Amino acid sequence: MNYQAILEEIREEIKPLFQKGKVADYIPALGRVDPTHFAMSLQLFDGTTFGVGDVDCKFSIQSISKVFTYSMAISLYQKTLHKRLWHEPSGNPFNSLVQLEHEKGIPRNPFINAGAIVITDILRSKYKDQTFSKIINFIKDIGNDENIDYDKEIALSEIKTGFRNMALVNMMKSFKNISNEIKDVMQIYFKQCSISMSSKQLSRAMLYLANHGIDPITKKEFLTSSQAKRLNSLMLTCGHYDASGDFAFRVGLPGKSGVGGGIVAIVPDLMSICVWSPKLNKKGNSLVGTKALELFTTKTGLSIF
Ligand code: GLN
């Protein structure tokens, strides 16, 4: 298959959509991103990459970081994680409070904010003051790339304006589902959301999920095959918050989005993909990115169904 030609075609076809959507300005530093950026990268098992657009331009990975932190937590605590959070789609926005109170501080899944904050708390209990460096080193290892860091301006902007996230963590603390000091957990959470990576780096870093938990290039095992299956299942059912069903319907691949405008998607046994376009739809997922992935699976016939 001529992947490069398909990516070029997609780049042409999505052009009219650039008028639509809105960047995530509820985090002021994110609102300053140039909304015209577009990048799409594919990574195959033999190291071959294909890409169009700003494939080396770094952006804020935001909730895509939740895939990495959940990978760390599931490999440490597979048997006990279910006591702290579930594996169900929330059907609610990523930062919703309503369901969390009703369900006594147990988040629906690790890919909404409340669930990711619990995961950060779990990692903090294990790694203490080393937690953020463990997270970033894990991502460097998984991406086989030392050149990965977080954006201090975005992290600070999130700390200053993350009122909803503070409400979520306080609510969970009141239900005894947060063990550490709130400020310690949230500093790590905001930093992990502010990690900057390019679409090329992200597509490379996700390859382990396309290959049953083992990086096909370095041969390092990050998850067992069963854990990788679980993570992919969660991405399919919960990776796009209350638009997860729509994403599965349109794209047909496990995927995870972030409000920085990035989306990663997995084609099992074949490749990982990352697309980036900062303007979001009403559910907080990249508008052009979702369409680009839909076009990709339609044109290639590659989907898990
Ligand atoms: N840092 C963002 C927040 O906590 C992450 C949300 C997202 O990417 N959906 O609000």
mmCIF file of C-alpha atoms and ligand atoms in Angstrom:
data_model
loop_
_atom_site.group_PDB
_atom_site.id
_atom_site.type_symbol
_atom_site.label_atom_id
_atom_site.label_comp_id
_atom_site.label_asym_id
_atom_site.label_seq_id
_atom_site.Cartn_x
_atom_site.Cartn_y
_atom_site.Cartn_z
ATOM 1 C CA MET A 1 0.000 0.000 0.000
ATOM 2 C CA ASN A 2 1.283 3.479 -0.852
ATOM 3 C CA TYR A 3 0.852 5.072 2.574
ATOM 4 C CA GLN A 4 2.603 8.295 1.623
ATOM 5 C CA ALA A 5 0.198 8.889 -1.281
ATOM 6 C CA ILE A 6 -2.777 8.170 0.988
ATOM 7 C CA LEU A 7 -1.535 10.672 3.579
ATOM 8 C CA GLU A 8 -1.095 13.317 0.862
ATOM 9 C CA GLU A 9 -4.653 12.697 -0.331
ATOM 10 C CA ILE A 10 -5.961 13.053 3.228
ATOM 11 C CA ARG A 11 -4.094 16.324 3.669
ATOM 12 C CA GLU A 12 -5.898 17.736 0.596
ATOM 13 C CA GLU A 13 -9.332 16.424 1.591
ATOM 14 C CA ILE A 14 -9.319 17.798 5.130
ATOM 15 C CA LYS A 15 -8.428 21.358 4.058
ATOM 16 C CA PRO A 16 -12.031 22.711 4.104
ATOM 17 C CA LEU A 17 -12.383 21.596 7.745
ATOM 18 C CA PHE A 18 -9.700 23.930 9.043
ATOM 19 C CA GLN A 19 -12.334 26.656 9.380
ATOM 20 C CA LYS A 20 -14.138 24.613 12.004
ATOM 21 C CA GLY A 21 -13.480 23.897 15.700
ATOM 22 C CA LYS A 22 -11.816 25.829 18.484
ATOM 23 C CA VAL A 23 -8.469 25.512 20.285
ATOM 24 C CA ALA A 24 -8.546 24.593 23.996
ATOM 25 C CA ASP A 25 -8.297 28.082 25.437
ATOM 26 C CA TYR A 26 -9.531 27.035 28.897
ATOM 27 C CA ILE A 27 -5.815 26.446 29.468
ATOM 28 C CA PRO A 28 -4.552 29.953 28.520
ATOM 29 C CA ALA A 29 -1.089 28.830 27.355
ATOM 30 C CA LEU A 30 -2.663 26.227 25.058
ATOM 31 C CA GLY A 31 -4.902 28.867 23.505
ATOM 32 C CA ARG A 32 -1.814 30.533 22.016
ATOM 33 C CA VAL A 33 -0.981 27.638 19.675
ATOM 34 C CA ASP A 34 -1.116 28.322 15.933
ATOM 35 C CA PRO A 35 -4.440 26.691 14.911
ATOM 36 C CA THR A 36 -3.323 26.040 11.333
ATOM 37 C CA HIS A 37 -0.857 23.283 12.272
ATOM 38 C CA PHE A 38 -1.466 19.827 10.850
ATOM 39 C CA ALA A 39 0.629 16.679 11.047
ATOM 40 C CA MET A 40 0.010 12.996 10.474
ATOM 41 C CA SER A 41 2.618 10.289 11.085
ATOM 42 C CA LEU A 42 2.603 6.515 10.623
ATOM 43 C CA GLN A 43 5.132 4.147 12.152
ATOM 44 C CA LEU A 44 5.645 0.583 10.951
ATOM 45 C CA PHE A 45 7.302 -2.292 12.845
ATOM 46 C CA ASP A 46 10.455 -2.268 10.720
ATOM 47 C CA GLY A 47 11.129 1.374 11.583
ATOM 48 C CA THR A 48 9.737 2.829 8.373
ATOM 49 C CA THR A 49 7.806 6.062 8.909
ATOM 50 C CA PHE A 50 5.494 8.072 6.678
ATOM 51 C CA GLY A 51 4.234 11.555 7.354
ATOM 52 C CA VAL A 52 2.696 14.765 6.092
ATOM 53 C CA GLY A 53 2.685 18.267 7.546
ATOM 54 C CA ASP A 54 4.488 19.482 10.673
ATOM 55 C CA VAL A 55 5.622 16.013 11.769
ATOM 56 C CA ASP A 56 8.574 17.313 13.799
ATOM 57 C CA CYS A 57 6.712 20.155 15.479
ATOM 58 C CA LYS A 58 6.148 19.455 19.186
ATOM 59 C CA PHE A 59 2.783 19.980 20.811
ATOM 60 C CA SER A 60 1.237 19.408 24.222
ATOM 61 C CA ILE A 61 0.281 15.737 24.502
ATOM 62 C CA GLN A 62 -2.273 16.429 27.284
ATOM 63 C CA SER A 63 -4.533 13.418 27.856
ATOM 64 C CA ILE A 64 -2.452 11.177 25.591
ATOM 65 C CA SER A 65 -0.113 11.063 28.630
ATOM 66 C CA LYS A 66 -2.825 8.989 30.329
ATOM 67 C CA VAL A 67 -1.940 6.033 28.089
ATOM 68 C CA PHE A 68 1.636 6.097 29.375
ATOM 69 C CA THR A 69 0.790 6.520 33.065
ATOM 70 C CA TYR A 70 -1.861 3.798 32.887
ATOM 71 C CA SER A 71 0.704 1.511 31.229
ATOM 72 C CA MET A 72 3.044 2.106 34.166
ATOM 73 C CA ALA A 73 0.314 1.484 36.732
ATOM 74 C CA ILE A 74 -1.159 -1.640 35.121
ATOM 75 C CA SER A 75 2.235 -3.272 34.886
ATOM 76 C CA LEU A 76 2.759 -2.636 38.629
ATOM 77 C CA TYR A 77 -0.713 -3.270 40.039
ATOM 78 C CA GLN A 78 -2.817 -5.200 37.536
ATOM 79 C CA LYS A 79 -4.712 -7.150 40.222
ATOM 80 C CA THR A 80 -5.667 -4.252 42.481
ATOM 81 C CA LEU A 81 -6.275 -1.313 40.148
ATOM 82 C CA HIS A 82 -9.986 -2.094 39.828
ATOM 83 C CA LYS A 83 -10.491 -1.076 43.478
ATOM 84 C CA ARG A 84 -9.533 2.487 42.602
ATOM 85 C CA LEU A 85 -11.130 2.924 39.159
ATOM 86 C CA TRP A 86 -13.296 1.090 36.660
ATOM 87 C CA HIS A 87 -13.153 0.162 32.968
ATOM 88 C CA GLU A 88 -16.401 1.670 31.763
ATOM 89 C CA PRO A 89 -17.015 4.488 29.300
ATOM 90 C CA SER A 90 -18.207 7.531 31.227
ATOM 91 C CA GLY A 91 -20.594 8.979 28.645
ATOM 92 C CA ASN A 92 -19.658 12.318 30.218
ATOM 93 C CA PRO A 93 -17.173 15.107 29.463
ATOM 94 C CA PHE A 94 -13.549 14.413 30.443
ATOM 95 C CA ASN A 95 -13.661 16.800 33.400
ATOM 96 C CA SER A 96 -17.197 16.110 34.642
ATOM 97 C CA LEU A 97 -17.917 16.077 38.386
ATOM 98 C CA VAL A 98 -21.502 14.840 38.466
ATOM 99 C CA GLN A 99 -20.940 11.108 37.979
ATOM 100 C CA LEU A 100 -17.935 11.103 40.307
ATOM 101 C CA GLU A 101 -19.979 12.187 43.303
ATOM 102 C CA HIS A 102 -22.777 9.791 42.479
ATOM 103 C CA GLU A 103 -20.261 6.931 42.207
ATOM 104 C CA LYS A 104 -18.518 7.768 45.484
ATOM 105 C CA GLY A 105 -15.221 9.038 44.106
ATOM 106 C CA ILE A 106 -14.434 5.999 41.930
ATOM 107 C CA PRO A 107 -13.714 7.214 38.383
ATOM 108 C CA ARG A 108 -15.181 5.333 35.449
ATOM 109 C CA ASN A 109 -11.876 4.807 33.651
ATOM 110 C CA PRO A 110 -8.229 5.954 33.536
ATOM 111 C CA PHE A 111 -8.703 8.174 30.482
ATOM 112 C CA ILE A 112 -11.017 10.786 31.971
ATOM 113 C CA ASN A 113 -9.299 13.352 34.193
ATOM 114 C CA ALA A 114 -10.482 11.868 37.505
ATOM 115 C CA GLY A 115 -9.210 8.405 36.534
ATOM 116 C CA ALA A 116 -5.868 9.748 35.373
ATOM 117 C CA ILE A 117 -5.475 11.693 38.620
ATOM 118 C CA VAL A 118 -6.036 8.456 40.595
ATOM 119 C CA ILE A 119 -3.369 6.769 38.463
ATOM 120 C CA THR A 120 -0.968 9.636 39.172
ATOM 121 C CA ASP A 121 -1.743 9.224 42.891
ATOM 122 C CA ILE A 122 -0.971 5.488 42.651
ATOM 123 C CA LEU A 123 2.347 6.216 40.929
ATOM 124 C CA ARG A 124 3.150 8.908 43.515
ATOM 125 C CA SER A 125 2.634 6.359 46.326
ATOM 126 C CA LYS A 126 5.205 4.113 44.678
ATOM 127 C CA TYR A 127 7.778 6.584 43.396
ATOM 128 C CA LYS A 128 7.378 9.527 45.834
ATOM 129 C CA ASP A 129 9.419 12.584 44.750
ATOM 130 C CA GLN A 130 10.795 10.661 41.775
ATOM 131 C CA THR A 131 7.352 10.187 40.192
ATOM 132 C CA PHE A 132 7.542 12.738 37.396
ATOM 133 C CA SER A 133 11.058 11.725 36.413
ATOM 134 C CA LYS A 134 9.895 8.083 36.343
ATOM 135 C CA ILE A 135 7.013 9.061 34.032
ATOM 136 C CA ILE A 136 9.152 11.045 31.620
ATOM 137 C CA ASN A 137 11.880 8.388 31.621
ATOM 138 C CA PHE A 138 9.269 5.746 30.840
ATOM 139 C CA ILE A 139 8.098 7.800 27.857
ATOM 140 C CA LYS A 140 11.686 8.341 26.681
ATOM 141 C CA ASP A 141 12.282 4.605 26.951
ATOM 142 C CA ILE A 142 9.071 3.662 25.175
ATOM 143 C CA GLY A 143 9.712 6.240 22.444
ATOM 144 C CA ASN A 144 13.406 5.307 22.242
ATOM 145 C CA ASP A 145 14.118 9.043 22.305
ATOM 146 C CA GLU A 146 15.892 11.159 24.923
ATOM 147 C CA ASN A 147 14.648 14.404 23.427
ATOM 148 C CA ILE A 148 11.335 14.594 25.314
ATOM 149 C CA ASP A 149 10.463 17.180 27.958
ATOM 150 C CA TYR A 150 7.505 19.072 29.389
ATOM 151 C CA ASP A 151 6.508 22.661 28.650
ATOM 152 C CA LYS A 152 6.886 24.699 31.851
ATOM 153 C CA GLU A 153 4.661 27.529 30.641
ATOM 154 C CA ILE A 154 1.769 25.168 29.911
ATOM 155 C CA ALA A 155 2.241 23.323 33.213
ATOM 156 C CA LEU A 156 2.120 26.627 35.107
ATOM 157 C CA SER A 157 -0.908 27.768 33.157
ATOM 158 C CA GLU A 158 -2.709 24.521 34.091
ATOM 159 C CA ILE A 159 -1.738 24.847 37.747
ATOM 160 C CA LYS A 160 -3.122 28.390 37.816
ATOM 161 C CA THR A 161 -6.405 27.630 36.071
ATOM 162 C CA GLY A 162 -7.096 23.961 36.817
ATOM 163 C CA PHE A 163 -10.069 24.681 39.071
ATOM 164 C CA ARG A 164 -12.132 21.770 37.814
ATOM 165 C CA ASN A 165 -9.291 19.327 38.204
ATOM 166 C CA MET A 166 -8.813 20.601 41.753
ATOM 167 C CA ALA A 167 -12.511 20.011 42.370
ATOM 168 C CA LEU A 168 -12.216 16.450 41.036
ATOM 169 C CA VAL A 169 -9.215 15.595 43.202
ATOM 170 C CA ASN A 170 -10.800 17.142 46.302
ATOM 171 C CA MET A 171 -13.973 15.166 45.718
ATOM 172 C CA MET A 172 -11.986 11.931 45.384
ATOM 173 C CA LYS A 173 -9.941 12.771 48.484
ATOM 174 C CA SER A 174 -13.204 13.205 50.418
ATOM 175 C CA PHE A 175 -14.099 9.642 49.377
ATOM 176 C CA LYS A 176 -10.602 8.446 50.403
ATOM 177 C CA ASN A 177 -9.619 7.589 46.859
ATOM 178 C CA ILE A 178 -6.521 9.833 46.911
ATOM 179 C CA SER A 179 -3.708 8.807 49.276
ATOM 180 C CA ASN A 180 -1.148 11.553 48.793
ATOM 181 C CA GLU A 181 -1.188 15.312 49.372
ATOM 182 C CA ILE A 182 -3.385 16.924 46.728
ATOM 183 C CA LYS A 183 -0.754 19.470 45.727
ATOM 184 C CA ASP A 184 1.884 16.775 45.191
ATOM 185 C CA VAL A 185 -0.426 14.705 42.985
ATOM 186 C CA MET A 186 -1.636 17.667 40.938
ATOM 187 C CA GLN A 187 1.821 19.045 40.242
ATOM 188 C CA ILE A 188 2.718 15.731 38.678
ATOM 189 C CA TYR A 189 -0.605 15.470 36.818
ATOM 190 C CA PHE A 190 -0.269 18.945 35.285
ATOM 191 C CA LYS A 191 3.346 18.312 34.323
ATOM 192 C CA GLN A 192 2.517 15.001 32.617
ATOM 193 C CA CYS A 193 -0.234 16.731 30.612
ATOM 194 C CA SER A 194 2.291 19.389 29.549
ATOM 195 C CA ILE A 195 4.771 16.966 28.019
ATOM 196 C CA SER A 196 5.598 18.045 24.472
ATOM 197 C CA MET A 197 6.092 15.562 21.662
ATOM 198 C CA SER A 198 5.852 15.646 17.886
ATOM 199 C CA SER A 199 3.501 13.449 15.882
ATOM 200 C CA LYS A 200 6.527 11.479 14.705
ATOM 201 C CA GLN A 201 7.669 10.870 18.289
ATOM 202 C CA LEU A 202 4.184 9.928 19.459
ATOM 203 C CA SER A 203 3.533 7.474 16.647
ATOM 204 C CA ARG A 204 6.907 5.886 17.452
ATOM 205 C CA ALA A 205 6.155 5.734 21.167
ATOM 206 C CA MET A 206 2.811 3.951 20.642
ATOM 207 C CA LEU A 207 4.268 1.071 18.662
ATOM 208 C CA TYR A 208 4.350 -1.232 21.724
ATOM 209 C CA LEU A 209 0.547 -1.171 21.811
ATOM 210 C CA ALA A 210 0.340 -2.374 18.211
ATOM 211 C CA ASN A 211 2.660 -5.271 19.066
ATOM 212 C CA HIS A 212 1.177 -6.852 22.213
ATOM 213 C CA GLY A 213 3.203 -4.717 24.633
ATOM 214 C CA ILE A 214 6.642 -5.275 23.053
ATOM 215 C CA ASP A 215 8.437 -2.595 21.078
ATOM 216 C CA PRO A 216 9.070 -4.344 17.750
ATOM 217 C CA ILE A 217 12.210 -2.305 17.080
ATOM 218 C CA THR A 218 14.079 -2.424 20.416
ATOM 219 C CA LYS A 219 12.341 -5.696 21.461
ATOM 220 C CA LYS A 220 11.778 -4.277 24.965
ATOM 221 C CA GLU A 221 8.670 -5.544 26.741
ATOM 222 C CA PHE A 222 6.621 -2.768 28.344
ATOM 223 C CA LEU A 223 3.386 -4.693 28.933
ATOM 224 C CA THR A 224 2.330 -8.318 28.788
ATOM 225 C CA SER A 225 0.178 -9.281 25.842
ATOM 226 C CA SER A 226 -2.865 -9.413 28.130
ATOM 227 C CA GLN A 227 -2.178 -5.942 29.550
ATOM 228 C CA ALA A 228 -1.721 -4.523 26.039
ATOM 229 C CA LYS A 229 -5.069 -6.064 25.034
ATOM 230 C CA ARG A 230 -6.703 -4.362 28.002
ATOM 231 C CA LEU A 231 -5.152 -1.019 27.249
ATOM 232 C CA ASN A 232 -6.225 -1.154 23.610
ATOM 233 C CA SER A 233 -9.749 -2.135 24.686
ATOM 234 C CA LEU A 234 -9.884 0.862 26.995
ATOM 235 C CA MET A 235 -8.703 3.174 24.221
ATOM 236 C CA LEU A 236 -11.435 1.850 21.953
ATOM 237 C CA THR A 237 -14.203 2.224 24.538
ATOM 238 C CA CYS A 238 -13.028 5.252 26.564
ATOM 239 C CA GLY A 239 -10.269 7.030 24.605
ATOM 240 C CA HIS A 240 -12.440 9.911 23.419
ATOM 241 C CA TYR A 241 -14.590 10.556 26.523
ATOM 242 C CA ASP A 242 -18.241 11.032 25.587
ATOM 243 C CA ALA A 243 -17.355 10.774 21.894
ATOM 244 C CA SER A 244 -15.722 7.345 22.236
ATOM 245 C CA GLY A 245 -18.620 5.580 20.533
ATOM 246 C CA ASP A 246 -18.581 8.071 17.683
ATOM 247 C CA PHE A 247 -14.816 7.675 17.215
ATOM 248 C CA ALA A 248 -15.127 3.867 17.166
ATOM 249 C CA PHE A 249 -18.022 4.157 14.710
ATOM 250 C CA ARG A 250 -16.164 6.472 12.363
ATOM 251 C CA VAL A 251 -12.569 5.260 12.679
ATOM 252 C CA GLY A 252 -12.758 1.668 13.954
ATOM 253 C CA LEU A 253 -9.419 1.722 15.785
ATOM 254 C CA PRO A 254 -8.333 2.049 19.436
ATOM 255 C CA GLY A 255 -7.302 5.670 19.925
ATOM 256 C CA LYS A 256 -6.604 8.337 22.510
ATOM 257 C CA SER A 257 -6.995 12.071 22.158
ATOM 258 C CA GLY A 258 -5.741 15.086 24.077
ATOM 259 C CA VAL A 259 -6.938 18.690 24.207
ATOM 260 C CA GLY A 260 -3.644 19.776 22.619
ATOM 261 C CA GLY A 261 -5.202 18.448 19.400
ATOM 262 C CA GLY A 262 -3.285 15.193 19.167
ATOM 263 C CA ILE A 263 -4.813 11.755 18.599
ATOM 264 C CA VAL A 264 -2.948 8.447 18.606
ATOM 265 C CA ALA A 265 -4.431 5.315 17.061
ATOM 266 C CA ILE A 266 -3.318 1.696 16.859
ATOM 267 C CA VAL A 267 -3.624 -0.741 13.965
ATOM 268 C CA PRO A 268 -2.876 -4.038 15.760
ATOM 269 C CA ASP A 269 0.038 -6.037 14.321
ATOM 270 C CA LEU A 270 0.799 -3.351 11.762
ATOM 271 C CA MET A 271 1.375 0.254 12.814
ATOM 272 C CA SER A 272 0.743 3.156 15.121
ATOM 273 C CA ILE A 273 -0.521 6.526 13.932
ATOM 274 C CA CYS A 274 -0.529 10.044 15.317
ATOM 275 C CA VAL A 275 -2.418 13.006 13.929
ATOM 276 C CA TRP A 276 -2.297 16.580 15.211
ATOM 277 C CA SER A 277 -4.501 19.564 14.513
ATOM 278 C CA PRO A 278 -5.165 21.932 17.447
ATOM 279 C CA LYS A 279 -8.791 22.921 16.825
ATOM 280 C CA LEU A 280 -11.202 20.731 18.776
ATOM 281 C CA ASN A 281 -14.792 19.637 18.349
ATOM 282 C CA LYS A 282 -17.382 20.174 21.085
ATOM 283 C CA LYS A 283 -16.304 17.025 22.937
ATOM 284 C CA GLY A 284 -12.668 18.163 23.185
ATOM 285 C CA ASN A 285 -11.211 15.952 20.441
ATOM 286 C CA SER A 286 -9.290 17.209 17.412
ATOM 287 C CA LEU A 287 -11.872 17.912 14.725
ATOM 288 C CA VAL A 288 -9.573 17.590 11.719
ATOM 289 C CA GLY A 289 -7.639 14.776 13.424
ATOM 290 C CA THR A 290 -10.744 12.640 13.827
ATOM 291 C CA LYS A 291 -11.704 13.207 10.193
ATOM 292 C CA ALA A 292 -8.169 12.427 8.991
ATOM 293 C CA LEU A 293 -8.234 9.084 10.822
ATOM 294 C CA GLU A 294 -11.683 8.305 9.472
ATOM 295 C CA LEU A 295 -10.412 8.963 5.944
ATOM 296 C CA PHE A 296 -7.355 6.819 6.640
ATOM 297 C CA THR A 297 -9.307 3.723 7.667
ATOM 298 C CA THR A 298 -11.835 4.244 4.868
ATOM 299 C CA LYS A 299 -9.161 4.554 2.190
ATOM 300 C CA THR A 300 -6.931 1.727 3.468
ATOM 301 C CA GLY A 301 -9.608 -0.630 4.745
ATOM 302 C CA LEU A 302 -7.460 -0.993 7.884
ATOM 303 C CA SER A 303 -9.573 -1.232 10.997
ATOM 304 C CA ILE A 304 -10.039 -3.815 13.714
ATOM 305 C CA PHE A 305 -13.475 -4.743 12.392
HETATM 306 N N1 GLN B 1 -4.688 18.825 31.081
HETATM 307 C C1 GLN B 1 -6.023 18.669 30.597
HETATM 308 C C2 GLN B 1 -7.005 18.845 31.740
HETATM 309 O O1 GLN B 1 -6.726 18.294 32.769
HETATM 310 C C3 GLN B 1 -6.184 17.327 29.936
HETATM 311 C C4 GLN B 1 -7.550 17.137 29.349
HETATM 312 C C5 GLN B 1 -7.571 16.449 28.008
HETATM 313 O O2 GLN B 1 -6.600 16.379 27.264
HETATM 314 N N2 GLN B 1 -8.754 16.011 27.657
HETATM 315 O O3 GLN B 1 -7.993 19.472 31.647
#
